Amino acid sequence: MLISELAERSGTPAATIKYYVREGLLPAGDRQGGNRTVYGEQHERRLRLIRAMLEVGKLSIASVKSVLAALDEPDAPIAHTFDVAQQALSRSAVPDVSEPSDDAYARVDALTARAGWTDCDDNIGRGIAAQVIDAFDKAGFPLPDDYLDRYAAAARIHAEADLGAVGTLPDPSRMTELMVVGTVLGDTLSLGLRRIAQAVVTNERRQP
């Protein structure tokens, strides 16, 4: 397909497509004489992935580049690409605040131990959770263990849903792409559904 068709099918202006190519996010099309450049379905699929990360996931161009580089790494295990996506998303979503306290880290470690989770020390989520615990403390609302345990249980359900969806795909490359998309967009989906659930539960508790 020509760039005009790619733009129409993907809903992305041709100028934006050319920008993504210049930035190294999207592979260049195939030159076929003169100024004719042809793009394939792989370009359309990659373009949709780029837009999802930029527009919904709110990643920076640099973060998208790092995720795509991991995605294109030959024979890279899914776990590696997933880790890169986690790192990129977490850096863009979490403000640059002070290092969490030792007490907050200890509470996160105790939480993961109660949940039976192992090998969590190097996961970026450990620091994020500790920052949130500190923030609640500073706001005057220290979180009880029961609250944290229920959040951990919900997070486990989310993770099982993510990996369950990935496991239905027979193509390893598509599995990796879904891991990236799920990591980038899953937090946004969770946020939206949590807002709905909060309103529903609030209304239910108001009823006599």
Coordinates of N, CA and C in Angstrom, one line a residue:
M1 N 0.8 -1.2 0.0 CA 0.0 0.0 0.0 C 0.9 1.2 0.0
L2 N 0.4 2.3 -0.6 CA 1.1 3.6 -0.6 C 0.8 4.3 0.8
I3 N 1.6 5.4 1.0 CA 1.5 6.0 2.3 C 0.1 6.6 2.5
S4 N -0.5 7.0 1.4 CA -1.9 7.6 1.5 C -2.9 6.5 2.0
E5 N -2.7 5.3 1.6 CA -3.6 4.2 2.0 C -3.3 3.8 3.5
L6 N -2.0 3.8 3.8 CA -1.6 3.5 5.2 C -2.1 4.6 6.1
A7 N -2.1 5.8 5.7 CA -2.6 6.9 6.5 C -4.1 6.7 6.8
E8 N -4.8 6.4 5.7 CA -6.3 6.2 5.8 C -6.7 5.0 6.7
R9 N -5.9 3.9 6.5 CA -6.3 2.7 7.2 C -5.9 2.8 8.7
S10 N -4.9 3.5 9.0 CA -4.4 3.6 10.4 C -5.0 4.9 11.1
G11 N -5.5 5.8 10.3 CA -6.0 7.0 10.9 C -4.9 8.0 11.4
T12 N -3.7 7.8 10.7 CA -2.6 8.6 11.0 C -2.2 9.5 9.8
P13 N -2.0 10.8 10.0 CA -1.6 11.6 8.9 C -0.3 11.2 8.3
A14 N -0.2 11.4 7.0 CA 1.0 11.0 6.3 C 2.2 11.7 6.8
A15 N 2.1 12.9 7.2 CA 3.2 13.7 7.7 C 3.7 13.0 9.1
T16 N 2.8 12.5 9.8 CA 3.1 11.9 11.1 C 3.8 10.6 10.8
I17 N 3.4 9.8 9.9 CA 4.0 8.6 9.5 C 5.5 8.8 9.1
K18 N 5.7 9.9 8.3 CA 7.1 10.2 7.9 C 7.9 10.6 9.1
Y19 N 7.3 11.3 10.0 CA 8.0 11.7 11.2 C 8.4 10.4 12.0
Y20 N 7.5 9.5 12.2 CA 7.9 8.2 12.9 C 9.0 7.5 12.2
V21 N 9.0 7.5 10.8 CA 10.1 6.9 10.1 C 11.4 7.6 10.4
R22 N 11.4 8.9 10.3 CA 12.6 9.7 10.6 C 13.2 9.5 12.0
E23 N 12.2 9.3 13.0 CA 12.7 9.1 14.3 C 13.1 7.7 14.6
G24 N 12.9 6.8 13.6 CA 13.3 5.4 13.8 C 12.3 4.5 14.5
L25 N 11.1 5.0 14.7 CA 10.0 4.3 15.3 C 9.4 3.3 14.3
L26 N 9.3 3.7 13.1 CA 8.6 2.9 12.0 C 9.6 2.6 10.9
P27 N 9.8 1.3 10.5 CA 10.7 1.0 9.4 C 10.3 1.7 8.2
A28 N 11.2 2.1 7.4 CA 10.9 2.7 6.1 C 10.3 1.7 5.1
G29 N 9.4 2.3 4.3 CA 8.8 1.4 3.3 C 9.8 1.0 2.2
D30 N 9.3 0.2 1.3 CA 10.1 -0.3 0.2 C 10.0 0.6 -1.0
R31 N 11.2 1.1 -1.5 CA 11.2 1.9 -2.7 C 11.0 1.1 -3.9
Q32 N 10.1 1.5 -4.7 CA 9.8 0.8 -6.0 C 9.8 1.7 -7.2
G33 N 11.0 2.3 -7.4 CA 11.1 3.2 -8.6 C 10.6 4.6 -8.4
G34 N 11.4 5.5 -8.7 CA 11.0 6.9 -8.6 C 10.7 7.3 -7.1
N35 N 9.6 8.0 -6.9 CA 9.2 8.3 -5.5 C 8.2 7.4 -4.9
R36 N 8.0 6.3 -5.5 CA 6.9 5.3 -5.1 C 7.5 4.5 -3.9
T37 N 6.9 4.6 -2.7 CA 7.2 3.9 -1.6 C 6.0 3.0 -1.1
V38 N 6.3 1.7 -0.9 CA 5.2 0.8 -0.6 C 5.4 0.3 0.8
Y39 N 4.2 0.3 1.5 CA 4.2 -0.2 2.9 C 3.4 -1.5 3.0
G40 N 3.7 -2.3 4.0 CA 2.9 -3.5 4.2 C 2.1 -3.6 5.4
E41 N 1.5 -4.7 5.7 CA 0.6 -4.9 6.9 C 1.4 -4.7 8.2
Q42 N 2.7 -5.1 8.1 CA 3.5 -5.0 9.3 C 3.7 -3.6 9.7
H43 N 3.8 -2.7 8.7 CA 3.9 -1.2 9.0 C 2.6 -0.7 9.7
E44 N 1.5 -1.2 9.2 CA 0.2 -0.8 9.8 C 0.1 -1.3 11.2
R45 N 0.5 -2.5 11.4 CA 0.4 -3.1 12.8 C 1.4 -2.3 13.7
R46 N 2.6 -2.1 13.3 CA 3.6 -1.3 14.1 C 3.1 0.1 14.3
L47 N 2.5 0.7 13.4 CA 2.0 2.1 13.5 C 0.9 2.1 14.6
R48 N 0.0 1.2 14.6 CA -1.0 1.1 15.7 C -0.4 0.9 17.0
L49 N 0.6 0.1 17.1 CA 1.3 -0.1 18.4 C 2.0 1.2 18.9
I50 N 2.6 1.9 17.9 CA 3.3 3.2 18.3 C 2.3 4.2 18.8
R51 N 1.1 4.3 18.1 CA 0.1 5.3 18.5 C -0.5 4.9 19.9
A52 N -0.6 3.6 20.1 CA -1.2 3.2 21.4 C -0.2 3.6 22.6
M53 N 1.1 3.4 22.3 CA 2.0 3.8 23.4 C 2.2 5.3 23.6
L54 N 2.1 6.0 22.5 CA 2.3 7.5 22.6 C 1.0 8.2 23.1
E55 N -0.1 7.8 22.5 CA -1.4 8.5 22.8 C -2.1 8.1 24.0
V56 N -2.2 6.8 24.2 CA -2.9 6.2 25.4 C -1.9 6.0 26.6
G57 N -0.8 5.3 26.3 CA 0.2 5.1 27.3 C 1.0 6.3 27.7
K58 N 0.9 7.4 26.9 CA 1.6 8.6 27.2 C 3.1 8.4 27.4
L59 N 3.7 7.5 26.6 CA 5.1 7.3 26.7 C 5.8 8.4 25.8
S60 N 7.1 8.7 26.2 CA 7.9 9.6 25.4 C 8.4 8.9 24.1
I61 N 8.8 9.6 23.2 CA 9.4 9.1 22.0 C 10.6 8.1 22.4
A62 N 11.4 8.6 23.3 CA 12.6 7.8 23.7 C 12.2 6.5 24.3
S63 N 11.1 6.5 25.1 CA 10.6 5.3 25.8 C 10.0 4.4 24.8
V64 N 9.3 4.9 23.8 CA 8.8 4.0 22.7 C 9.9 3.4 21.9
K65 N 10.9 4.1 21.7 CA 12.1 3.6 21.0 C 12.7 2.4 21.7
S66 N 12.8 2.5 23.0 CA 13.4 1.5 23.8 C 12.6 0.2 23.8
V67 N 11.2 0.4 23.9 CA 10.3 -0.7 23.9 C 10.4 -1.4 22.5
L68 N 10.4 -0.6 21.4 CA 10.4 -1.2 20.1 C 11.7 -1.9 19.8
A69 N 12.8 -1.4 20.4 CA 14.1 -2.0 20.2 C 14.1 -3.4 20.8
A70 N 13.5 -3.5 22.0 CA 13.4 -4.8 22.7 C 12.5 -5.7 21.9
L71 N 11.5 -5.1 21.4 CA 10.5 -6.0 20.6 C 11.2 -6.6 19.4
D72 N 12.1 -5.8 18.8 CA 12.7 -6.3 17.6 C 14.0 -7.1 17.8
E73 N 14.4 -7.2 19.1 CA 15.6 -7.9 19.4 C 15.5 -9.4 19.0
P74 N 16.4 -10.0 18.2 CA 16.2 -11.4 17.8 C 16.3 -12.3 19.0
D75 N 15.4 -13.3 19.0 CA 15.4 -14.3 20.0 C 15.3 -13.8 21.5
A76 N 14.9 -12.6 21.7 CA 14.7 -12.1 23.0 C 13.6 -12.7 23.7
P77 N 13.7 -13.2 24.9 CA 12.6 -13.8 25.6 C 11.5 -12.8 25.9
I78 N 10.3 -13.3 26.0 CA 9.1 -12.4 26.3 C 9.3 -11.6 27.6
A79 N 9.9 -12.3 28.5 CA 10.1 -11.7 29.9 C 11.0 -10.4 29.7
H80 N 12.0 -10.5 28.9 CA 12.9 -9.3 28.7 C 12.1 -8.1 28.1
T81 N 11.3 -8.4 27.0 CA 10.6 -7.3 26.4 C 9.5 -6.8 27.4
F82 N 8.9 -7.7 28.2 CA 7.9 -7.2 29.2 C 8.6 -6.3 30.2
D83 N 9.8 -6.7 30.6 CA 10.5 -5.9 31.6 C 10.8 -4.5 31.1
V84 N 11.2 -4.4 29.8 CA 11.5 -3.1 29.2 C 10.2 -2.3 29.1
A85 N 9.1 -2.9 28.7 CA 7.8 -2.1 28.7 C 7.4 -1.7 30.1
Q86 N 7.6 -2.5 31.1 CA 7.3 -2.1 32.4 C 8.1 -0.9 32.9
Q87 N 9.4 -1.0 32.6 CA 10.3 0.1 33.0 C 9.9 1.4 32.3
A88 N 9.6 1.3 31.0 CA 9.2 2.5 30.2 C 7.9 3.1 30.7
L89 N 6.9 2.3 30.9 CA 5.6 2.8 31.4 C 5.7 3.4 32.8
S90 N 6.5 2.7 33.6 CA 6.6 3.2 35.0 C 7.3 4.5 35.1
R91 N 8.3 4.7 34.3 CA 9.0 6.0 34.3 C 8.2 7.1 33.9
S92 N 7.2 6.9 32.9 CA 6.4 7.9 32.4 C 5.2 8.2 33.3
A93 N 4.8 7.2 34.1 CA 3.6 7.4 34.9 C 3.8 7.8 36.3
V94 N 5.0 7.6 36.8 CA 5.3 8.0 38.2 C 6.2 9.2 38.3
P95 N 5.7 10.2 39.1 CA 6.5 11.4 39.2 C 7.9 11.2 39.9
D96 N 8.8 12.1 39.6 CA 10.1 11.9 40.2 C 10.1 12.5 41.6
V97 N 9.9 11.7 42.5 CA 9.8 12.1 43.9 C 11.0 11.5 44.7
S98 N 11.0 11.8 46.0 CA 12.2 11.3 46.8 C 12.2 9.8 46.9
E99 N 13.3 9.3 47.3 CA 13.5 7.9 47.5 C 12.6 7.4 48.6
P100 N 11.8 6.3 48.4 CA 11.0 5.8 49.5 C 11.7 5.5 50.8
S101 N 11.0 5.5 51.9 CA 11.7 5.3 53.1 C 11.9 3.8 53.3
D102 N 12.8 3.5 54.2 CA 13.1 2.1 54.5 C 11.9 1.4 55.1
D103 N 11.1 2.1 55.9 CA 9.8 1.5 56.4 C 8.9 1.1 55.3
A104 N 8.8 2.0 54.3 CA 7.9 1.7 53.2 C 8.3 0.5 52.4
Y105 N 9.6 0.4 52.1 CA 10.2 -0.8 51.5 C 9.9 -2.0 52.3
A106 N 10.0 -1.9 53.6 CA 9.8 -3.1 54.4 C 8.4 -3.5 54.4
R107 N 7.4 -2.6 54.3 CA 6.0 -2.9 54.2 C 5.7 -3.6 52.9
V108 N 6.3 -3.1 51.8 CA 6.1 -3.7 50.5 C 6.7 -5.1 50.5
D109 N 7.8 -5.3 51.1 CA 8.4 -6.7 51.2 C 7.6 -7.6 52.0
A110 N 7.0 -7.1 53.1 CA 6.1 -7.9 53.9 C 4.8 -8.3 53.2
L111 N 4.4 -7.3 52.4 CA 3.1 -7.5 51.6 C 3.4 -8.6 50.5
T112 N 4.5 -8.5 49.8 CA 4.7 -9.6 48.8 C 5.0 -10.9 49.4
A113 N 5.6 -10.9 50.6 CA 5.8 -12.2 51.3 C 4.5 -12.8 51.7
R114 N 3.5 -12.0 52.2 CA 2.2 -12.5 52.6 C 1.5 -13.1 51.4
A115 N 1.7 -12.4 50.2 CA 1.0 -12.9 49.0 C 1.7 -14.1 48.4
G116 N 2.9 -14.4 48.9 CA 3.6 -15.6 48.4 C 4.4 -15.3 47.1
W117 N 4.7 -14.0 46.9 CA 5.4 -13.6 45.6 C 6.9 -13.6 46.0
T118 N 7.7 -14.1 45.0 CA 9.1 -14.2 45.2 C 9.8 -13.5 44.1
D119 N 11.1 -13.2 44.3 CA 12.0 -12.6 43.4 C 11.4 -11.2 42.9
C120 N 11.0 -10.4 43.9 CA 10.4 -9.1 43.6 C 11.4 -7.9 43.8
D121 N 12.6 -8.2 44.4 CA 13.4 -7.1 44.8 C 13.8 -6.2 43.7
D122 N 14.0 -6.7 42.5 CA 14.5 -5.9 41.4 C 13.4 -5.3 40.5
N123 N 12.1 -5.6 40.9 CA 11.0 -5.1 40.1 C 10.7 -3.7 40.4
I124 N 10.5 -2.9 39.3 CA 10.3 -1.4 39.5 C 9.0 -1.1 40.3
G125 N 8.1 -2.1 40.3 CA 6.9 -1.9 41.1 C 7.1 -1.8 42.6
R126 N 8.2 -2.4 43.1 CA 8.6 -2.3 44.5 C 8.7 -0.9 45.0
G127 N 9.5 -0.1 44.2 CA 9.7 1.3 44.5 C 8.5 2.1 44.4
I128 N 7.7 1.8 43.4 CA 6.4 2.6 43.1 C 5.5 2.4 44.3
A129 N 5.3 1.1 44.7 CA 4.4 0.8 45.8 C 4.9 1.5 47.1
A130 N 6.2 1.5 47.3 CA 6.8 2.1 48.5 C 6.5 3.6 48.5
Q131 N 6.6 4.2 47.3 CA 6.4 5.7 47.2 C 4.9 6.0 47.6
V132 N 4.0 5.1 47.1 CA 2.6 5.4 47.4 C 2.3 5.2 48.9
I133 N 2.9 4.2 49.5 CA 2.7 4.0 51.0 C 3.2 5.2 51.8
D134 N 4.4 5.8 51.4 CA 4.9 7.0 52.0 C 4.0 8.2 51.8
A135 N 3.4 8.3 50.6 CA 2.5 9.4 50.3 C 1.3 9.4 51.1
F136 N 0.7 8.2 51.3 CA -0.4 8.0 52.2 C -0.1 8.4 53.6
D137 N 1.1 8.0 54.1 CA 1.5 8.4 55.4 C 1.6 9.9 55.6
K138 N 2.2 10.5 54.6 CA 2.4 12.0 54.7 C 1.1 12.7 54.6
A139 N 0.1 12.1 53.9 CA -1.2 12.8 53.8 C -2.1 12.5 55.1
G140 N -1.5 11.8 56.0 CA -2.3 11.5 57.3 C -3.2 10.3 57.2
F141 N -3.0 9.4 56.2 CA -3.9 8.3 56.0 C -3.0 7.0 55.9
P142 N -2.4 6.6 56.9 CA -1.5 5.4 56.8 C -2.4 4.2 56.4
L143 N -1.8 3.4 55.5 CA -2.6 2.2 54.9 C -2.4 1.0 55.8
P144 N -3.6 0.4 56.2 CA -3.5 -0.8 57.0 C -3.1 -2.0 56.1
D145 N -2.6 -3.0 56.7 CA -2.2 -4.2 55.9 C -3.3 -4.8 55.2
D146 N -4.5 -4.8 55.7 CA -5.7 -5.4 55.0 C -5.9 -4.7 53.7
Y147 N -5.8 -3.4 53.7 CA -6.0 -2.6 52.5 C -5.0 -3.0 51.4
L148 N -3.7 -3.1 51.8 CA -2.6 -3.5 50.9 C -2.8 -4.9 50.4
D149 N -3.3 -5.8 51.3 CA -3.5 -7.2 50.9 C -4.6 -7.3 49.8
R150 N -5.6 -6.5 50.0 CA -6.7 -6.6 49.0 C -6.3 -6.0 47.6
Y151 N -5.4 -5.0 47.7 CA -4.9 -4.5 46.4 C -4.0 -5.5 45.7
A152 N -3.2 -6.2 46.5 CA -2.3 -7.2 46.0 C -3.1 -8.3 45.3
A153 N -4.2 -8.7 46.0 CA -5.1 -9.8 45.4 C -5.7 -9.3 44.1
A154 N -6.1 -8.1 44.0 CA -6.7 -7.5 42.8 C -5.6 -7.5 41.7
A155 N -4.4 -7.1 42.1 CA -3.3 -7.0 41.1 C -3.0 -8.4 40.6
R156 N -3.1 -9.4 41.4 CA -2.9 -10.8 40.9 C -3.9 -11.2 39.9
I157 N -5.1 -10.8 40.1 CA -6.2 -11.1 39.1 C -5.9 -10.4 37.8
H158 N -5.5 -9.2 37.9 CA -5.1 -8.5 36.6 C -4.0 -9.2 35.9
A159 N -3.0 -9.6 36.7 CA -1.8 -10.3 36.0 C -2.2 -11.6 35.4
E160 N -3.1 -12.3 36.0 CA -3.6 -13.6 35.5 C -4.4 -13.3 34.2
A161 N -5.1 -12.3 34.2 CA -5.9 -11.9 32.9 C -4.9 -11.6 31.8
D162 N -3.9 -10.8 32.1 CA -2.9 -10.4 31.1 C -2.2 -11.6 30.5
L163 N -1.7 -12.5 31.4 CA -1.0 -13.7 30.9 C -1.9 -14.7 30.2
G164 N -3.2 -14.7 30.7 CA -4.1 -15.6 30.0 C -4.4 -15.2 28.6
A165 N -4.5 -13.9 28.4 CA -4.7 -13.4 27.0 C -3.6 -13.7 26.1
V166 N -2.4 -13.5 26.6 CA -1.1 -13.7 25.9 C -1.0 -15.2 25.5
G167 N -1.4 -16.1 26.4 CA -1.3 -17.5 26.1 C -2.2 -18.0 25.0
T168 N -3.2 -17.2 24.6 CA -4.1 -17.7 23.6 C -3.5 -17.5 22.2
L169 N -2.4 -16.8 22.1 CA -1.8 -16.4 20.8 C -0.8 -17.5 20.4
P170 N -0.9 -18.1 19.2 CA 0.1 -19.1 18.8 C 1.5 -18.5 18.3
D171 N 1.4 -17.2 17.9 CA 2.6 -16.6 17.3 C 3.4 -15.9 18.4
P172 N 4.7 -16.3 18.6 CA 5.5 -15.7 19.6 C 5.6 -14.2 19.5
S173 N 5.7 -13.7 18.2 CA 5.9 -12.3 18.0 C 4.6 -11.5 18.4
R174 N 3.5 -12.1 18.1 CA 2.2 -11.5 18.5 C 2.1 -11.5 20.0
M175 N 2.5 -12.6 20.6 CA 2.5 -12.7 22.1 C 3.3 -11.6 22.7
T176 N 4.5 -11.3 22.2 CA 5.3 -10.2 22.7 C 4.7 -8.9 22.5
E177 N 4.1 -8.7 21.3 CA 3.4 -7.4 21.1 C 2.3 -7.2 22.1
L178 N 1.5 -8.3 22.3 CA 0.4 -8.1 23.3 C 0.9 -7.8 24.7
M179 N 2.0 -8.4 25.1 CA 2.6 -8.1 26.4 C 2.9 -6.6 26.5
V180 N 3.4 -6.1 25.4 CA 3.7 -4.6 25.4 C 2.5 -3.8 25.5
V181 N 1.5 -4.1 24.6 CA 0.3 -3.4 24.6 C -0.5 -3.5 25.9
G182 N -0.5 -4.7 26.4 CA -1.2 -4.9 27.7 C -0.5 -4.2 28.9
T183 N 0.8 -4.1 28.8 CA 1.5 -3.3 29.9 C 1.2 -1.9 29.8
V184 N 1.3 -1.3 28.5 CA 1.1 0.1 28.3 C -0.4 0.5 28.6
L185 N -1.3 -0.3 28.1 CA -2.7 0.1 28.1 C -3.5 -0.5 29.3
G186 N -2.9 -1.6 29.9 CA -3.6 -2.2 31.0 C -3.9 -1.3 32.2
D187 N -2.8 -0.5 32.5 CA -3.0 0.4 33.6 C -4.1 1.4 33.4
T188 N -4.2 1.9 32.1 CA -5.3 2.8 31.8 C -6.6 2.2 31.9
L189 N -6.8 0.9 31.4 CA -8.0 0.2 31.5 C -8.4 0.0 33.0
S190 N -7.4 -0.4 33.8 CA -7.7 -0.6 35.2 C -8.1 0.7 35.9
L191 N -7.5 1.8 35.5 CA -8.0 3.1 36.1 C -9.4 3.4 35.7
G192 N -9.8 3.2 34.4 CA -11.1 3.5 34.0 C -12.1 2.6 34.7
L193 N -11.9 1.3 34.8 CA -12.8 0.4 35.5 C -12.9 0.7 37.0
R194 N -11.8 1.1 37.6 CA -11.8 1.4 39.0 C -12.6 2.6 39.3
R195 N -12.6 3.6 38.4 CA -13.5 4.7 38.6 C -14.9 4.3 38.6
I196 N -15.3 3.5 37.6 CA -16.7 3.0 37.5 C -17.0 2.2 38.8
A197 N -16.2 1.3 39.2 CA -16.5 0.5 40.4 C -16.6 1.3 41.6
Q198 N -15.8 2.4 41.8 CA -15.9 3.2 42.9 C -17.3 3.9 43.0
A199 N -17.8 4.4 41.8 CA -19.1 5.0 41.8 C -20.2 4.0 42.1
V200 N -20.1 2.8 41.5 CA -21.1 1.7 41.8 C -21.2 1.4 43.3
V201 N -20.0 1.1 43.9 CA -20.0 0.7 45.3 C -20.5 1.9 46.2
T202 N -20.1 3.1 45.8 CA -20.6 4.3 46.6 C -22.1 4.3 46.6
N203 N -22.7 4.2 45.4 CA -24.2 4.2 45.2 C -24.8 3.0 46.0
E204 N -24.2 1.9 45.9 CA -24.8 0.7 46.6 C -24.8 0.9 48.1
R205 N -23.8 1.5 48.6 CA -23.7 1.7 50.1 C -24.6 2.9 50.6
R206 N -25.1 3.7 49.6 CA -26.0 4.8 50.0 C -27.4 4.2 50.1
Q207 N -27.7 3.1 49.5 CA -29.0 2.6 49.5 C -29.3 2.0 50.8
P208 N -30.6 2.1 51.3 CA -31.0 1.6 52.6 C -31.0 0.0 52.6

